[in-house]
PDB file of C-alpha atoms in Angstrom:
ATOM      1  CA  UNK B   1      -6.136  20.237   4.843  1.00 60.00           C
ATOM      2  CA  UNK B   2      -2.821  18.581   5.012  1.00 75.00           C
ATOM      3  CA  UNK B   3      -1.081  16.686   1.522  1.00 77.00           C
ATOM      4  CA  UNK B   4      -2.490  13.959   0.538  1.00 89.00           C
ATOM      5  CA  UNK B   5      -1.769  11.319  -2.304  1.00 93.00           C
ATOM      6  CA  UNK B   6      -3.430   8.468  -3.193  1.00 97.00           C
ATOM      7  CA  UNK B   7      -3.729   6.202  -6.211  1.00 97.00           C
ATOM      8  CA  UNK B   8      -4.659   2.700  -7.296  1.00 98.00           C
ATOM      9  CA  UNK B   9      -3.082   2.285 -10.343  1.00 98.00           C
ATOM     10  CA  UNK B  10      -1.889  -0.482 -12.795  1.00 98.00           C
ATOM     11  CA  UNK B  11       1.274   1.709 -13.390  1.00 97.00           C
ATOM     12  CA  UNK B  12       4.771   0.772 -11.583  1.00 98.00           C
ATOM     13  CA  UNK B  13       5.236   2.434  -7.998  1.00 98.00           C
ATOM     14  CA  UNK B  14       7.494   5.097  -7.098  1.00 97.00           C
ATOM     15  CA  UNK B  15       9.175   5.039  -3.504  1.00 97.00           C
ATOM     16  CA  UNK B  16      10.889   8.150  -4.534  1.00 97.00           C
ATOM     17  CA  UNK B  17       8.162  10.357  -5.918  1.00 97.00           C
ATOM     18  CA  UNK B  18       6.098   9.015  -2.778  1.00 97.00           C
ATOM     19  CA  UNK B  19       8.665  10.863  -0.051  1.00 97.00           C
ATOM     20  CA  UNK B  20       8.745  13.756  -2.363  1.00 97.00           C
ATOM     21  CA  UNK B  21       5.041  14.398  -1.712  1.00 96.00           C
ATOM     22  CA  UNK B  22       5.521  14.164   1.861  1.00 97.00           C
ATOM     23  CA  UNK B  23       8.546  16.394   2.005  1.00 96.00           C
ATOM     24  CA  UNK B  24       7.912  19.615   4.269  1.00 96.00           C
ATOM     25  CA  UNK B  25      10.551  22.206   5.852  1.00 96.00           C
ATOM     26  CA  UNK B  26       9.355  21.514   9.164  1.00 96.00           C
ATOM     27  CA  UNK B  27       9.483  17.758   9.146  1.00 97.00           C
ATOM     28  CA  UNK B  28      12.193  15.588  11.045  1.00 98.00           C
ATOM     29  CA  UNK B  29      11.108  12.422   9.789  1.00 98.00           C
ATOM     30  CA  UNK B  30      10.375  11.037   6.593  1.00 98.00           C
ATOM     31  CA  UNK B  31       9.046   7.091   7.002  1.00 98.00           C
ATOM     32  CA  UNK B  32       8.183   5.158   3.907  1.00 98.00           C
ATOM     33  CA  UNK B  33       7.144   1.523   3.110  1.00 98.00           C
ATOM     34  CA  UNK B  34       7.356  -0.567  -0.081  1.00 98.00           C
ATOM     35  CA  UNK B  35       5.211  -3.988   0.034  1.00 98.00           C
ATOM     36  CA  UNK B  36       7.312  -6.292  -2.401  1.00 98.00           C
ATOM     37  CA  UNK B  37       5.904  -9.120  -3.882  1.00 98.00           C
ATOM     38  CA  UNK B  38       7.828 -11.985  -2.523  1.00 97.00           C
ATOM     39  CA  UNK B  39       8.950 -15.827  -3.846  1.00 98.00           C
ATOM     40  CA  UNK B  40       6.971 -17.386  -1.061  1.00 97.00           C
ATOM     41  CA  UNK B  41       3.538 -18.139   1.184  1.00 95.00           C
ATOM     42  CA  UNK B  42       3.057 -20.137   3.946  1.00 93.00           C
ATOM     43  CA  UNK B  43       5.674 -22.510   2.536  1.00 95.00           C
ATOM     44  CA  UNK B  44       4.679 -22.857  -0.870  1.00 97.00           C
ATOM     45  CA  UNK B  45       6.525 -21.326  -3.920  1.00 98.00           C
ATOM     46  CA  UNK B  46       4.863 -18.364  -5.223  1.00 98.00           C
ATOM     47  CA  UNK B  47       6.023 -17.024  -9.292  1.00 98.00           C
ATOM     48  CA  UNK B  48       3.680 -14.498  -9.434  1.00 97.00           C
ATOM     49  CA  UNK B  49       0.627 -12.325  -8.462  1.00 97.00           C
ATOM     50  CA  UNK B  50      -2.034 -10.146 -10.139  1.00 97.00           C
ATOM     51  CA  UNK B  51      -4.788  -7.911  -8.253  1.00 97.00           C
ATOM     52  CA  UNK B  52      -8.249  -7.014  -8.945  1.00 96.00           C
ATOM     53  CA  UNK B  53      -9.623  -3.911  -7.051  1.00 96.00           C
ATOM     54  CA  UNK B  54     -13.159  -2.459  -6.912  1.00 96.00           C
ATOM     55  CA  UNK B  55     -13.939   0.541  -8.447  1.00 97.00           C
ATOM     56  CA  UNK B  56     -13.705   1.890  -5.218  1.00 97.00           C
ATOM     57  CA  UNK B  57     -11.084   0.840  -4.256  1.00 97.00           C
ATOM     58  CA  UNK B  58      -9.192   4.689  -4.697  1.00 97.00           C
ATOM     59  CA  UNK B  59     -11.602   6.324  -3.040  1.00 97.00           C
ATOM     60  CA  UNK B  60     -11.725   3.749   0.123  1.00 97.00           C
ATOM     61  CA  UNK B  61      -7.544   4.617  -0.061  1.00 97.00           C
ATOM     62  CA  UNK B  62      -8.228   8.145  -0.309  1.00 97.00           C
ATOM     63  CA  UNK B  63     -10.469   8.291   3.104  1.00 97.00           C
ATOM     64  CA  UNK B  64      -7.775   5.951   4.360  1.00 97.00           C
ATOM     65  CA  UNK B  65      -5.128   8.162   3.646  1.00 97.00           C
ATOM     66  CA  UNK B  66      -7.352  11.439   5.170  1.00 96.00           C
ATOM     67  CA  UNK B  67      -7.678   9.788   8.147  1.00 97.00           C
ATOM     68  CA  UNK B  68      -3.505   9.244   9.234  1.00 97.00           C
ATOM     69  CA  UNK B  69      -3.449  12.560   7.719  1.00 97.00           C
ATOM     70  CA  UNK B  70      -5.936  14.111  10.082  1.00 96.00           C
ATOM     71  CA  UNK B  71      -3.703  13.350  13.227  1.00 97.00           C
ATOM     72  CA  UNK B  72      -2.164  16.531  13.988  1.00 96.00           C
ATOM     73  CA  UNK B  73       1.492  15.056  13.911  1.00 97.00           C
ATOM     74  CA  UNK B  74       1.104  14.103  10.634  1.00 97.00           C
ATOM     75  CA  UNK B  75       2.467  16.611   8.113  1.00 97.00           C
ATOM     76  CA  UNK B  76       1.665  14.536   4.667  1.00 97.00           C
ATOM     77  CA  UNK B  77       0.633  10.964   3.745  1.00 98.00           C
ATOM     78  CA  UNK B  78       1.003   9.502   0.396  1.00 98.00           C
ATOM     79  CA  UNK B  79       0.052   5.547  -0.425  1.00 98.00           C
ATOM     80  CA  UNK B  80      -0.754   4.328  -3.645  1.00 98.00           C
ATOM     81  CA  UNK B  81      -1.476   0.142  -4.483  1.00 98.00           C
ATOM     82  CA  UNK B  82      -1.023  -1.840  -7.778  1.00 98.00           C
ATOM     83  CA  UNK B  83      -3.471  -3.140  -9.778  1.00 98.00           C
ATOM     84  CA  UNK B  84      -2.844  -6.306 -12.326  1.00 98.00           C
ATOM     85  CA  UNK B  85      -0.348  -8.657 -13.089  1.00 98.00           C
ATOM     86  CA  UNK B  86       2.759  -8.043 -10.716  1.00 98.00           C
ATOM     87  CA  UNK B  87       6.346 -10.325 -10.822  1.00 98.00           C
ATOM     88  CA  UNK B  88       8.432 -11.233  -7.785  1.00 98.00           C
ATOM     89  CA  UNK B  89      10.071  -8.501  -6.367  1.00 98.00           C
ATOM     90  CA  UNK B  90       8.075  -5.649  -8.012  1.00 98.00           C
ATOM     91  CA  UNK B  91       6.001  -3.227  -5.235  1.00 98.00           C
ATOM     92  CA  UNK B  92       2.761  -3.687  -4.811  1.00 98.00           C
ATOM     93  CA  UNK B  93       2.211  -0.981  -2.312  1.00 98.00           C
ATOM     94  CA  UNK B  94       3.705   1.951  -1.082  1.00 98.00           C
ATOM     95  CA  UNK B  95       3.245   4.345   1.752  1.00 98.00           C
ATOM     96  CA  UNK B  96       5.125   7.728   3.011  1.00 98.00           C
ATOM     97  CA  UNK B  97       4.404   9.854   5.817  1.00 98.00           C
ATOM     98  CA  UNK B  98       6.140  13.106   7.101  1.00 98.00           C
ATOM     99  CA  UNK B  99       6.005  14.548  10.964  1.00 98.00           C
ATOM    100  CA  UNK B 100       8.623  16.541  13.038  1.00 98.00           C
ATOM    101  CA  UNK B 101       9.978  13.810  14.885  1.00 97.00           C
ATOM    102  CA  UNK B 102      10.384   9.575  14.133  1.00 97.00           C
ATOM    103  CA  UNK B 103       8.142   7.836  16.636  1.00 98.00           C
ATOM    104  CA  UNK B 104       5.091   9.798  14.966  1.00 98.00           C
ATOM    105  CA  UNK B 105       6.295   9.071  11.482  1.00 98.00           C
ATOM    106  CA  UNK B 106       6.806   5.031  12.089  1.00 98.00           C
ATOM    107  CA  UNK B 107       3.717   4.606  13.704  1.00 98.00           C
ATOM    108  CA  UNK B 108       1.094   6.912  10.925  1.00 98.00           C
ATOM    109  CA  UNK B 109       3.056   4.876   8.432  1.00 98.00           C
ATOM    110  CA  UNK B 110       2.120   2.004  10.341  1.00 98.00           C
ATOM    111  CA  UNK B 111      -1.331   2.481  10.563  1.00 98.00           C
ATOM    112  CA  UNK B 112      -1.336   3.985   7.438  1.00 98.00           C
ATOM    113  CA  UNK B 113      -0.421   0.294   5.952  1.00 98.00           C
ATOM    114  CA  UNK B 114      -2.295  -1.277   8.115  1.00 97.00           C
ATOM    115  CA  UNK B 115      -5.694   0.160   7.797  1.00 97.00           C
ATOM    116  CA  UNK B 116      -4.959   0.132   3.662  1.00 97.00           C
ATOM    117  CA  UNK B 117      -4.626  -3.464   4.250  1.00 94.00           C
ATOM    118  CA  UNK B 118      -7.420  -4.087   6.028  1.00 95.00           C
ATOM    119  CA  UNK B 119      -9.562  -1.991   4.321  1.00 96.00           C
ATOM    120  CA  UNK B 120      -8.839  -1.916   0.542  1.00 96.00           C
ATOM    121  CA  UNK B 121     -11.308  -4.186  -1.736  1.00 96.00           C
ATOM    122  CA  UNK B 122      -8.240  -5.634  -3.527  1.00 96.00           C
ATOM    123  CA  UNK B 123      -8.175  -9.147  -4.159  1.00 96.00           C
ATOM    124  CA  UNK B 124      -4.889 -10.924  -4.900  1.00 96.00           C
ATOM    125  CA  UNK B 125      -4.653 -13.840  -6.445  1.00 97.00           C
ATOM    126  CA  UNK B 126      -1.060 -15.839  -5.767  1.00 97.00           C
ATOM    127  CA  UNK B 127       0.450 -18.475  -8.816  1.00 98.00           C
ATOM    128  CA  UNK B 128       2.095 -21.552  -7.365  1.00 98.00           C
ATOM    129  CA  UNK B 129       5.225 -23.320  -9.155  1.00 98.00           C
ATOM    130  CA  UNK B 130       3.196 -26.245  -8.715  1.00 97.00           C
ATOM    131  CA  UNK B 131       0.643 -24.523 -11.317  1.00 97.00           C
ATOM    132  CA  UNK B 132      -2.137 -23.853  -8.818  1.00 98.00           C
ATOM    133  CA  UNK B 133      -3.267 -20.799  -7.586  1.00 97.00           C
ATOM    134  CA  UNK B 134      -5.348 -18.934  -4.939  1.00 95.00           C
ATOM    135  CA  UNK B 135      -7.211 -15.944  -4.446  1.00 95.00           C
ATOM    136  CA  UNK B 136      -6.161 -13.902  -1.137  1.00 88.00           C
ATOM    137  CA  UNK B 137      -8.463 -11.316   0.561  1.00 76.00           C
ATOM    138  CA  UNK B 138     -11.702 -12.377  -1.621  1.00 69.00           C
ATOM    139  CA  UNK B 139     -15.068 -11.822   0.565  1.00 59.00           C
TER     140      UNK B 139
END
């Protein structure tokens, strides 16, 4: 089975340790992603966030993360999410893959992302400057 890590954690995200765990002698390409919490949504002002995840929310990242991992170009995958009260401009998620060569590497980080997005039961909920909020992602 190839490298794979995965957490959903309320502790601070490393982009670093992330492309360390997907470092391997034969790959070419390292391609990582940081989510950052931005200032902004659809216009409005945004001063901070906090998520809630289910309990299985790890595991749901974990088979996530096996998948991209299972595509024989992909050397290692790493992707790990926040949990709780975040500030503008900390990372919320972060993703790493390793292969021999780029194209492979930009698009398993890709759908590595992507399917974490649409996947994960985290629920974020976005405060306004204008003292409202709103939960994102809620079913």
């Amino acid at each position: 089975m190839r490298p794979v890590l995965v957490a959903v954690t309320a502790t601070p995200l490393d982009l670093a340790a992330h492309e360390a765990a997907v470092a391997d002698h034969r790959a070419g390409a390292v391609v990582s992603f940081q989510g950052v919490v931005r200032d902004h949504d659809h216009g409005r002002s945004v001063t901070r966030l906090e998520y809630e995840g289910h309990p299985s929310a790890e595991e749901i990242l974990r088979e996530v993360a096996r998948e991209v991992a299972a595509d024989p170009a992909v050397y290692a995958v790493a992707v790990s999410h926040r949990l709780g009260p975040l500030a503008i401009g900390d990372v919320a998620l972060v993703a790493a893959v390793s292969t021999a060569h780029r194209a492979a590497a930009f698009t398993a980080c890709a759908r590595l992302v992507d399917e974490a997005k649409a996947r994960l039961p985290i629920w974020k909920r976005q405060f306004f400057a204008d003292g409202t909020e709103e939960w994102v992602n809620c079913p």
